[in-house]
XYZ file of N, CA and C in Angstrom:
654
model
N 96.029 47.427 167.074
C 94.749 48.137 166.973
C 94.789 49.126 165.808
N 93.740 49.112 164.984
C 93.677 50.014 163.831
C 93.417 51.439 164.315
N 94.239 52.382 163.853
C 94.102 53.766 164.309
C 93.736 54.731 163.185
N 93.885 54.335 161.922
C 93.593 55.227 160.797
C 92.469 54.624 159.955
N 91.422 55.411 159.726
C 90.211 54.916 159.068
C 89.785 55.868 157.949
N 88.968 55.398 156.995
C 88.359 56.315 156.026
C 87.450 57.306 156.749
N 87.258 58.482 156.152
C 86.299 59.433 156.709
C 84.889 58.873 156.568
N 83.975 59.418 157.362
C 82.589 58.958 157.256
C 82.012 59.297 155.887
N 82.446 60.429 155.308
C 81.983 60.793 153.964
C 82.417 59.748 152.943
N 83.638 59.238 153.089
C 84.116 58.219 152.162
C 83.367 56.902 152.357
N 83.075 56.557 153.603
C 82.315 55.330 153.857
C 80.920 55.427 153.251
N 80.309 56.594 153.339
C 78.976 56.763 152.752
C 79.050 56.697 151.227
N 80.071 57.330 150.644
C 80.245 57.261 149.193
C 80.476 55.822 148.744
N 81.205 55.050 149.544
C 81.415 53.633 149.237
C 80.085 52.884 149.275
N 79.284 53.132 150.304
C 77.986 52.465 150.416
C 77.070 52.825 149.248
N 77.225 54.044 148.718
C 76.401 54.506 147.603
C 76.997 54.148 146.250
N 78.120 53.411 146.251
C 78.786 52.995 145.010
C 79.222 54.206 144.183
N 79.797 55.201 144.855
C 80.208 56.429 144.181
C 81.721 56.601 144.089
N 82.499 55.652 144.602
C 83.955 55.782 144.583
C 84.538 55.147 143.329
N 85.669 55.663 142.825
C 86.394 54.953 141.766
C 86.752 53.549 142.247
N 86.809 52.610 141.322
C 87.012 51.206 141.701
C 88.247 51.003 142.578
N 89.431 51.560 142.238
C 90.599 51.316 143.102
C 90.390 51.778 144.545
N 89.718 52.926 144.734
C 89.439 53.386 146.094
C 88.391 52.505 146.763
N 87.387 52.087 146.000
C 86.360 51.207 146.560
C 86.974 49.900 147.038
N 87.938 49.377 146.283
C 88.627 48.153 146.696
C 89.371 48.392 148.008
N 90.024 49.553 148.128
C 90.740 49.870 149.362
C 89.820 49.970 150.562
N 88.667 50.617 150.381
C 87.710 50.731 151.484
C 87.146 49.357 151.836
N 86.825 48.553 150.808
C 86.292 47.211 151.065
C 87.302 46.358 151.821
N 88.577 46.446 151.423
C 89.615 45.667 152.103
C 89.765 46.122 153.553
N 89.728 47.440 153.770
C 89.807 47.954 155.145
C 88.632 47.446 155.977
N 87.442 47.459 155.394
C 86.255 47.029 156.133
C 86.305 45.543 156.476
N 87.000 44.748 155.663
C 87.184 43.342 156.023
C 88.004 43.208 157.303
N 88.861 44.198 157.551
C 89.759 44.142 158.705
C 89.276 44.984 159.882
N 88.270 45.824 159.664
C 87.821 46.773 160.689
C 86.318 46.633 160.911
N 85.927 46.071 162.033
C 84.509 45.854 162.322
C 83.752 47.171 162.454
N 84.394 48.202 163.027
C 83.716 49.484 163.231
C 83.313 50.109 161.897
N 84.232 50.133 160.936
C 83.913 50.709 159.627
C 82.939 49.818 158.861
N 83.066 48.518 159.018
C 82.124 47.594 158.373
C 80.700 47.860 158.867
N 80.550 48.054 160.164
C 79.228 48.340 160.723
C 78.711 49.698 160.259
N 79.622 50.673 160.144
C 79.198 52.005 159.696
C 78.722 51.965 158.248
N 79.414 51.190 157.397
C 78.966 51.037 156.009
C 77.575 50.408 155.977
N 77.349 49.408 156.816
C 76.028 48.773 156.872
C 74.963 49.791 157.266
N 75.287 50.681 158.211
C 74.335 51.721 158.603
C 74.027 52.648 157.435
N 75.078 53.048 156.708
C 74.862 53.912 155.542
C 74.013 53.204 154.494
N 74.271 51.925 154.258
C 73.481 51.179 153.271
C 72.012 51.138 153.676
N 71.758 50.946 154.961
C 70.379 50.924 155.453
C 69.709 52.278 155.250
N 70.440 53.365 155.556
C 69.894 54.710 155.376
C 69.630 55.005 153.903
N 70.565 54.630 153.038
C 70.403 54.884 151.608
C 69.235 54.091 151.040
N 69.061 52.855 151.509
C 67.932 52.049 151.049
C 66.611 52.676 151.480
N 66.564 53.173 152.719
C 65.344 53.819 153.208
C 65.033 55.071 152.392
N 66.079 55.841 152.062
C 65.876 57.041 151.249
C 65.364 56.682 149.863
N 65.886 55.596 149.290
C 65.454 55.178 147.959
C 63.989 54.757 147.965
N 63.556 54.065 149.018
C 62.166 53.610 149.088
C 61.210 54.763 149.347
N 61.731 55.869 149.904
C 60.884 57.037 150.141
C 60.583 57.796 148.859
N 61.406 57.573 147.814
C 61.200 58.269 146.549
C 60.068 57.602 145.779
N 59.171 58.394 145.149
C 58.086 57.792 144.367
C 58.631 57.073 143.140
N 57.993 55.954 142.777
C 58.396 55.221 141.584
C 58.005 56.003 140.340
N 58.795 55.901 139.249
C 58.402 56.524 137.989
C 57.059 55.982 137.521
N 56.380 56.759 136.666
C 55.062 56.352 136.182
C 55.096 55.000 135.483
N 56.222 54.681 134.842
C 56.336 53.413 134.112
C 56.291 52.221 135.049
N 56.486 52.453 136.335
C 56.528 51.358 137.302
C 55.295 51.393 138.213
N 54.103 51.553 137.610
C 52.889 51.407 138.398
C 52.664 49.926 138.684
N 51.624 49.602 139.414
C 51.406 48.213 139.823
C 51.317 47.278 138.630
N 50.606 47.708 137.577
C 50.444 46.838 136.411
C 51.774 46.642 135.703
N 52.526 47.737 135.549
C 53.819 47.621 134.875
C 54.790 46.767 135.654
N 54.789 46.905 136.973
C 55.662 46.085 137.808
C 55.288 44.614 137.704
N 53.989 44.336 137.683
C 53.533 42.944 137.569
C 53.970 42.335 136.247
N 53.839 43.098 135.154
C 54.262 42.591 133.841
C 55.761 42.318 133.820
N 56.545 43.219 134.412
C 57.992 43.038 134.424
C 58.375 41.787 135.206
N 57.732 41.566 136.357
C 58.030 40.374 137.152
C 57.646 39.108 136.405
N 56.520 39.145 135.687
C 56.108 37.973 134.906
C 57.146 37.638 133.844
N 57.697 38.666 133.184
C 58.707 38.436 132.153
C 59.977 37.842 132.751
N 60.369 38.346 133.918
C 61.582 37.831 134.565
C 61.407 36.374 134.948
N 60.255 36.046 135.535
C 60.019 34.675 135.988
C 59.862 33.714 134.824
N 59.413 34.224 133.675
C 59.227 33.361 132.507
C 60.526 33.125 131.749
N 61.546 33.931 132.004
C 62.822 33.781 131.298
C 63.549 32.541 131.797
N 64.169 31.769 130.878
C 64.918 30.579 131.317
C 66.130 30.981 132.145
N 66.405 30.207 133.160
C 67.565 30.478 134.010
C 68.852 30.211 133.245
N 69.776 31.128 133.328
C 71.065 30.973 132.640
C 72.064 30.297 133.567
N 72.730 29.281 133.050
C 73.730 28.566 133.838
C 75.059 29.309 133.727
N 75.523 29.810 134.826
C 76.783 30.557 134.855
C 77.795 29.753 135.652
N 78.927 29.382 135.030
C 79.919 28.607 135.785
C 80.489 29.409 136.936
N 80.731 28.738 138.038
C 81.307 29.408 139.201
C 82.743 29.813 138.896
N 83.161 31.029 139.281
C 84.548 31.439 139.049
C 85.490 30.607 139.901
N 86.733 30.442 139.438
C 87.693 29.693 140.255
C 87.942 30.394 141.580
N 88.196 29.623 142.603
C 88.441 30.199 143.928
C 89.696 31.064 143.897
N 89.613 32.245 144.483
C 90.760 33.154 144.517
C 91.761 32.697 145.570
N 93.040 32.887 145.256
C 94.091 32.560 146.216
C 94.117 33.636 147.289
N 93.898 33.255 148.533
C 93.744 34.228 149.597
C 95.035 34.657 150.255
N 96.156 34.455 149.599
C 97.431 34.839 150.189
C 98.423 35.164 149.075
N 99.502 35.807 149.454
C 100.584 36.122 148.526
C 101.899 35.792 149.219
N 102.859 35.315 148.464
C 104.148 34.948 149.046
C 105.210 35.951 148.615
N 105.911 36.513 149.598
C 106.973 37.488 149.340
C 108.189 37.090 150.160
N 109.305 36.863 149.492
C 110.546 36.468 150.179
C 110.328 35.271 151.103
N 109.538 34.328 150.638
C 109.295 33.122 151.420
C 108.256 33.268 152.508
N 107.717 34.483 152.691
C 106.686 34.710 153.711
C 105.312 34.693 153.054
N 104.408 33.898 153.603
C 103.045 33.831 153.087
C 102.182 34.830 153.858
N 101.572 35.771 153.115
C 100.807 36.858 153.721
C 99.355 36.741 153.292
N 98.447 36.744 154.263
C 97.017 36.667 153.974
C 96.541 37.976 153.353
N 95.694 37.866 152.320
C 95.122 39.034 151.664
C 93.632 39.130 151.973
N 93.099 40.345 152.096
C 91.642 40.484 152.165
C 91.012 39.870 150.920
N 89.816 39.326 151.069
C 89.177 38.637 149.955
C 89.032 39.486 148.715
N 88.753 40.794 148.883
C 88.541 41.661 147.737
C 89.809 41.829 146.910
N 90.989 41.608 147.521
C 92.259 41.727 146.800
C 92.779 40.390 146.292
N 92.268 39.301 146.826
C 92.853 37.996 146.534
C 92.826 37.661 145.052
N 91.799 38.111 144.338
C 91.671 37.736 142.931
C 92.421 38.665 141.986
N 93.022 39.727 142.524
C 93.612 40.734 141.643
C 95.133 40.733 141.605
N 95.807 40.145 142.579
C 97.258 40.293 142.607
C 97.915 39.486 141.491
N 99.120 39.920 141.099
C 99.857 39.327 139.993
C 101.080 38.583 140.526
N 101.614 37.629 139.747
C 102.758 36.855 140.246
C 104.105 37.552 140.101
N 104.158 38.661 139.379
C 105.449 39.302 139.110
C 105.556 40.643 139.836
N 106.798 40.969 140.228
C 107.086 42.213 140.937
C 108.111 43.024 140.150
N 108.063 44.350 140.311
C 109.127 45.236 139.855
C 109.824 45.743 141.104
N 111.154 45.751 141.088
C 111.898 46.026 142.316
C 112.921 47.129 142.114
N 113.052 47.977 143.135
C 114.091 48.998 143.195
C 114.601 49.024 144.627
N 115.785 48.464 144.845
C 116.322 48.371 146.198
C 115.449 47.499 147.079
N 115.051 48.032 148.226
C 114.227 47.267 149.166
C 112.734 47.432 148.919
N 112.396 48.114 147.835
C 110.988 48.371 147.525
C 110.611 47.640 146.244
N 109.507 46.934 146.286
C 108.992 46.277 145.088
C 107.484 46.506 145.005
N 106.971 46.479 143.785
C 105.530 46.669 143.638
C 105.027 45.906 142.432
N 103.740 45.661 142.424
C 103.059 45.085 141.270
C 101.792 45.884 141.024
N 101.627 46.348 139.782
C 100.436 47.114 139.435
C 99.214 46.217 139.349
N 98.078 46.757 139.740
C 96.809 46.038 139.681
C 95.908 46.741 138.678
N 95.341 45.994 137.766
C 94.528 46.571 136.697
C 93.058 46.601 137.099
N 92.508 47.810 137.206
C 91.083 47.965 137.501
C 90.361 48.724 136.393
N 91.033 48.905 135.251
C 90.385 49.540 134.118
C 90.244 51.047 134.232
N 91.014 51.676 135.123
C 90.960 53.128 135.270
C 92.389 53.663 135.218
N 92.812 54.036 134.011
C 94.214 54.388 133.785
C 94.646 55.610 134.581
N 93.719 56.515 134.891
C 94.091 57.745 135.589
C 94.384 57.513 137.066
N 94.019 56.354 137.589
C 94.235 56.046 139.005
C 95.034 54.757 139.093
N 96.204 54.834 139.740
C 97.099 53.681 139.819
C 96.898 52.952 141.142
N 96.709 51.650 141.043
C 96.594 50.809 142.236
C 97.711 49.779 142.200
N 98.317 49.508 143.350
C 99.454 48.587 143.411
C 99.481 47.863 144.745
N 100.138 46.707 144.735
C 100.622 46.122 145.973
C 102.065 46.568 146.121
N 102.416 47.087 147.279
C 103.748 47.630 147.536
C 104.358 46.886 148.716
N 105.542 46.313 148.502
C 106.236 45.611 149.582
C 107.547 46.330 149.867
N 107.777 46.648 151.138
C 109.038 47.261 151.564
C 109.715 46.283 152.509
N 110.933 45.882 152.174
C 111.664 44.924 153.003
C 112.090 45.574 154.316
N 112.438 44.746 155.291
C 112.860 45.242 156.605
C 113.992 46.250 156.452
N 113.859 47.389 157.131
C 114.869 48.435 157.059
C 114.733 49.346 155.859
N 113.714 49.140 155.036
C 113.545 49.948 153.831
C 112.700 51.186 154.061
N 112.727 52.086 153.084
C 111.927 53.300 153.161
C 111.634 53.816 151.761
N 110.631 54.683 151.672
C 110.377 55.455 150.461
C 111.032 56.814 150.685
N 111.944 57.260 149.800
C 112.616 58.543 150.024
C 111.619 59.686 150.204
N 112.069 60.743 150.871
C 111.195 61.880 151.166
C 110.491 62.364 149.898
N 109.185 62.540 150.018
C 108.401 62.939 148.853
C 107.101 63.598 149.299
N 106.441 64.229 148.342
C 105.089 64.720 148.527
C 104.245 64.163 147.385
N 103.033 64.705 147.232
C 102.105 64.145 146.250
C 101.496 65.254 145.408
N 101.347 64.968 144.127
C 100.653 65.909 143.247
C 99.142 65.709 143.324
N 98.731 64.585 143.858
C 97.311 64.291 144.047
C 97.125 63.662 145.413
N 96.330 62.596 145.462
C 96.144 61.898 146.736
C 96.836 60.542 146.700
N 97.050 59.992 147.874
C 97.605 58.649 148.001
C 96.912 57.936 149.163
N 96.395 56.757 148.878
C 95.884 55.867 149.919
C 96.899 54.757 150.139
N 97.230 54.485 151.386
C 98.060 53.337 151.743
C 97.302 52.519 152.780
N 97.002 51.277 152.436
C 96.338 50.364 153.366
C 97.342 49.297 153.773
N 97.685 49.245 155.056
C 98.644 48.253 155.557
C 97.993 46.872 155.588
N 98.638 45.916 154.925
C 98.130 44.544 154.880
C 98.916 43.604 155.776
N 100.170 43.934 156.036
C 100.977 43.137 156.970
C 102.154 43.974 157.435
N 102.758 43.561 158.561
C 103.900 44.284 159.093
C 103.488 45.628 159.669
N 104.432 46.555 159.691
C 104.160 47.890 160.228
C 104.974 48.922 159.461
N 104.530 50.168 159.546
C 105.189 51.285 158.866
C 105.198 52.487 159.797
N 106.320 53.185 159.827
C 106.439 54.421 160.597
C 106.300 55.589 159.629
N 105.398 56.512 159.931
C 105.184 57.644 159.036
C 104.728 58.844 159.856
N 105.512 59.914 159.801
C 105.142 61.117 160.527
C 105.060 60.926 162.024
N 105.925 60.087 162.576
C 105.927 59.866 164.012
C 104.871 58.902 164.507
N 104.116 58.299 163.595
C 103.061 57.356 163.965
C 103.400 55.980 163.408
N 103.198 54.954 164.217
C 103.426 53.580 163.768
C 102.092 52.982 163.322
N 102.031 52.632 162.048
C 100.822 52.038 161.486
C 101.023 50.536 161.319
N 99.910 49.783 161.373
C 99.991 48.340 161.210
C 98.773 47.826 160.443
N 98.645 46.501 160.370
C 97.632 45.862 159.531
C 96.245 46.484 159.742
N 95.652 46.893 158.623
C 94.312 47.468 158.650
C 94.275 48.973 158.610
N 95.387 49.652 158.922
C 95.378 51.117 158.926
C 95.199 51.661 157.512
N 94.328 52.655 157.393
C 93.941 53.282 156.131
C 94.505 54.698 156.152
N 95.637 54.904 155.468
C 96.410 56.145 155.592
C 96.187 56.998 154.346
N 95.707 58.221 154.536
C 95.389 59.119 153.424
C 96.369 60.284 153.423
N 97.011 60.518 152.287
C 97.969 61.612 152.154
C 97.649 62.416 150.891
N 98.062 63.709 150.897
C 97.865 64.557 149.731
C 99.034 65.531 149.615
N 98.870 66.568 148.790
C 99.974 67.490 148.510
C 100.394 68.305 149.726
N 99.618 68.294 150.791
C 99.981 69.054 151.990
C 100.999 68.323 152.853
N 101.320 67.082 152.502
C 102.184 66.239 153.335
C 103.512 65.986 152.635
N 104.620 66.160 153.362
C 105.949 65.723 152.927
C 106.388 64.664 153.930
N 106.724 63.473 153.452
C 107.014 62.398 154.411
C 108.002 61.387 153.848
N 108.515 60.553 154.751
C 109.464 59.484 154.419
C 109.013 58.210 155.128
N 108.042 57.501 154.591
C 107.588 56.269 155.245
C 108.720 55.250 155.313
N 108.861 54.593 156.461
C 109.913 53.584 156.593
C 109.414 52.457 157.494
N 110.087 51.317 157.395
C 109.653 50.150 158.148
C 110.849 49.403 158.716
N 110.774 49.041 159.977
C 111.846 48.271 160.610
C 111.706 46.784 160.330
N 110.472 46.290 160.303
C 110.240 44.855 160.159
C 109.810 44.432 158.761
N 109.509 45.404 157.888
C 108.978 45.091 156.570
C 107.467 45.215 156.572
N 106.884 45.491 155.407
C 105.433 45.624 155.327
C 104.948 45.387 153.906
N 103.682 45.023 153.805
C 102.983 44.905 152.527
C 101.796 45.852 152.572
N 101.627 46.637 151.503
C 100.560 47.634 151.468
C 99.793 47.539 150.153
N 98.558 47.994 150.197
C 97.785 48.282 148.991
C 97.778 49.792 148.842
N 98.193 50.298 147.679
C 98.280 51.743 147.488
C 97.453 52.183 146.284
N 96.936 53.399 146.371
C 96.186 54.014 145.275
C 96.663 55.452 145.135
N 96.981 55.861 143.905
C 97.425 57.232 143.633
C 96.740 57.736 142.376
N 96.362 59.008 142.385
C 95.799 59.597 141.166
C 96.799 60.503 140.457
N 98.041 60.549 140.965
C 99.124 61.303 140.322
C 100.441 60.775 140.877
N 101.552 60.917 140.119
C 102.840 60.409 140.607
C 103.303 61.139 141.864
N 104.088 60.445 142.677
C 104.716 61.110 143.816
C 105.822 62.037 143.305
N 106.252 62.966 144.156
C 107.287 63.935 143.775
C 108.358 63.938 144.857
N 109.552 63.417 144.525
C 110.648 63.372 145.492
C 111.138 64.788 145.772
N 111.468 65.054 147.027
C 111.759 66.431 147.444
C 113.166 66.645 147.979
N 113.977 65.601 148.080
C 115.306 65.783 148.676
C 116.300 64.803 148.062
N 117.543 65.296 147.851
C 118.654 64.433 147.472
C 118.552 63.849 146.069
N 119.340 62.804 145.843
C 119.416 62.182 144.526
C 118.085 61.651 144.010
N 117.185 61.166 144.871
C 115.908 60.675 144.342
C 115.147 61.691 143.501
N 115.456 63.006 143.678
C 114.771 64.006 142.857
C 115.031 63.789 141.372
N 116.179 63.168 141.053
C 116.486 62.886 139.650
C 115.518 61.874 139.056
N 114.821 61.144 139.936
C 113.884 60.125 139.467
C 112.486 60.677 139.223
N 112.260 61.958 139.503
C 110.904 62.497 139.361
C 110.302 62.289 137.973
N 111.077 62.434 136.878
C 110.477 62.173 135.568
C 110.013 60.725 135.388
N 110.547 59.810 136.210
C 110.186 58.394 136.099
C 109.312 57.926 137.254
N 108.892 58.848 138.106
C 108.185 58.447 139.325
C 106.917 57.668 139.029
N 106.265 57.962 137.892
C 105.022 57.257 137.571
C 105.266 55.780 137.296
N 106.532 55.410 137.030
C 106.854 54.000 136.796
C 107.367 53.300 138.052
N 107.732 54.071 139.054
C 108.390 53.482 140.224
C 107.401 53.078 141.297
N 106.436 53.930 141.601
C 105.518 53.657 142.705
C 104.087 53.918 142.259
């Protein structure tokens, strides 16, 4: 059962198309897995549409202007657009085939970067200031104790993760920021979609030596 969800404010911002693309992808993927949040987004979309229709149209869009615009659209020749190739709806890691939400299926890459039991692949969404990745942690692996200079979204796509005394599983939408120091770990292994707007900061032991390189690791 999914226990961690986006806030209602974030769901409304998603419905209004106000989120950065990497976060919007995370919310969309969560909504594919969570009927409650999917229904809430639909409610927000309905409310936003009603609010938009309550606003008066600009003077340029009077009845005559609207009619002329529709005539021009209908008179334009239809453009033939080839259908995009079907996205692969799964990813294979260590011989295990893992189903991906549709919104992520077209974005994953075939190559991984690995450090111990943790591997990741960066996803390009055209926003350099916000990093999005698929993160896989093998069974028995963990991310060393760290905090965040910004925010971090972790969406569980398979397996489970223990974090702060809570066991998260597929569909959980976990939000962390600089107020949290944690050591996420997994007994069975997990695949996650992650979004960060700043590098993580290791807080204990030898991993602190990696802080200058943290932006390349996770």
